[in-house]
């Protein structure tokens, strides 16, 4: 049996014809940039996420860059974030002339540990940038209180968090700005790159709309230096179709994880991810912590099972951040997660026999 880490083939079998029709309609319309598909998608996305504004951009990394830029932090400000994440979470800080200050994550949630924030505050601290990883958001209630109490901007890397809620609030909806990525593997994925900024703040929304077209509120008249970063009509057309199916797909992902949890229960070499009671999870990634992770990944590969390591190296040990002066041991929880987590296959249309095969293969590795 072959179980890929990710595939869109079942979605294609179910509603590929509708997707092709939608893409054909864009080709026939001749409107490819900032047209009716993007406008409709932005409105529907904002309504879905419970925010006033959604601004479509070229990818999640640009969404982060533009969200941080729109916060207008003084040059050299420090932004608190975590080292157990995708590179873009810290790159957006550095590329805005700011300094990332890392705090470790909580070993149970994999998220920013609110209790370790206080001791990282200096006169230069101006923002927090927590990350929502894998299945649920960071503790947005506590993080927002902390940010408000210290006068910090709260920017949320909710790139993975489409559909996730904390205390009933959608990811990205309680921050100054949140972001989404529509990278193909994400819960709501397009057929290439795509992203969005989510905000309830009119000024942030207005600035991001201008900044995604080189800072020109009026074509060729530039009020600020922005970038070229737009969601295109083809991707928006795909997303408009997929948005119709995404709630059912989120439910399907939850059912897959329930079967994984059953199939792997009682295995002493695996720590299965837990979800805090305040969270309404969306299982974008299912990544337990495994003993002897690398050998397990190779053994599964030999059995035709795809897996993924999120991420092999924490950000504080990346070569490009050597100037921050960190060394191994500075953020032990993040380092342990980088060594121990392994994301198992999860995709729409994954069958019971495939889930059972993955679980059996994991169990037989430890026998
Ligand atoms: C996917 C992702 C992003 C943005 O990704 P793009 O590929 O630029 O769309 C940012 N942060 C995290 C945590 C992500 O997982």
CSV table of N, CA and C in Angstrom, one decimal, residues 35 47 87 178 215 236-237 257 266 277 289 307 338 354:
chain,number,residue,atom,x,y,z
A,35,UNK,N,-9.8,41.3,-9.7
A,35,UNK,CA,-11.1,41.4,-10.4
A,35,UNK,C,-12.2,40.9,-9.5
A,47,UNK,N,-16.3,37.3,6.1
A,47,UNK,CA,-17.5,36.9,6.8
A,47,UNK,C,-17.3,35.5,7.5
A,87,UNK,N,9.9,29.5,8.8
A,87,UNK,CA,10.8,30.6,8.7
A,87,UNK,C,10.1,32.0,8.6
A,178,UNK,N,-4.2,39.4,11.6
A,178,UNK,CA,-3.8,38.0,11.5
A,178,UNK,C,-3.6,37.7,10.0
A,215,UNK,N,2.1,50.5,-2.9
A,215,UNK,CA,1.8,51.8,-2.2
A,215,UNK,C,1.1,52.8,-3.0
A,236,UNK,N,-8.2,32.9,-6.7
A,236,UNK,CA,-9.4,33.3,-6.0
A,236,UNK,C,-10.6,32.4,-6.5
A,237,UNK,N,-10.6,32.1,-7.8
A,237,UNK,CA,-11.7,31.3,-8.3
A,237,UNK,C,-11.6,29.9,-7.7
A,257,UNK,N,-8.3,12.1,12.5
A,257,UNK,CA,-7.4,12.2,13.7
A,257,UNK,C,-8.0,11.3,14.8
A,266,UNK,N,-2.1,4.2,23.7
A,266,UNK,CA,-1.3,3.2,24.6
A,266,UNK,C,0.1,2.9,24.1
A,277,UNK,N,-9.2,23.0,26.3
A,277,UNK,CA,-10.6,23.1,26.2
A,277,UNK,C,-11.2,24.3,25.6
A,289,UNK,N,4.8,13.4,19.1
A,289,UNK,CA,6.2,13.3,19.4
A,289,UNK,C,6.5,11.9,19.5
A,307,UNK,N,5.8,11.1,5.2
A,307,UNK,CA,5.7,11.9,6.4
A,307,UNK,C,6.4,13.2,6.2
A,338,UNK,N,11.6,19.9,17.6
A,338,UNK,CA,12.2,19.7,16.3
A,338,UNK,C,12.8,18.3,16.1
A,354,UNK,N,-6.1,3.1,5.0
A,354,UNK,CA,-4.8,3.8,5.0
A,354,UNK,C,-4.4,4.2,6.4
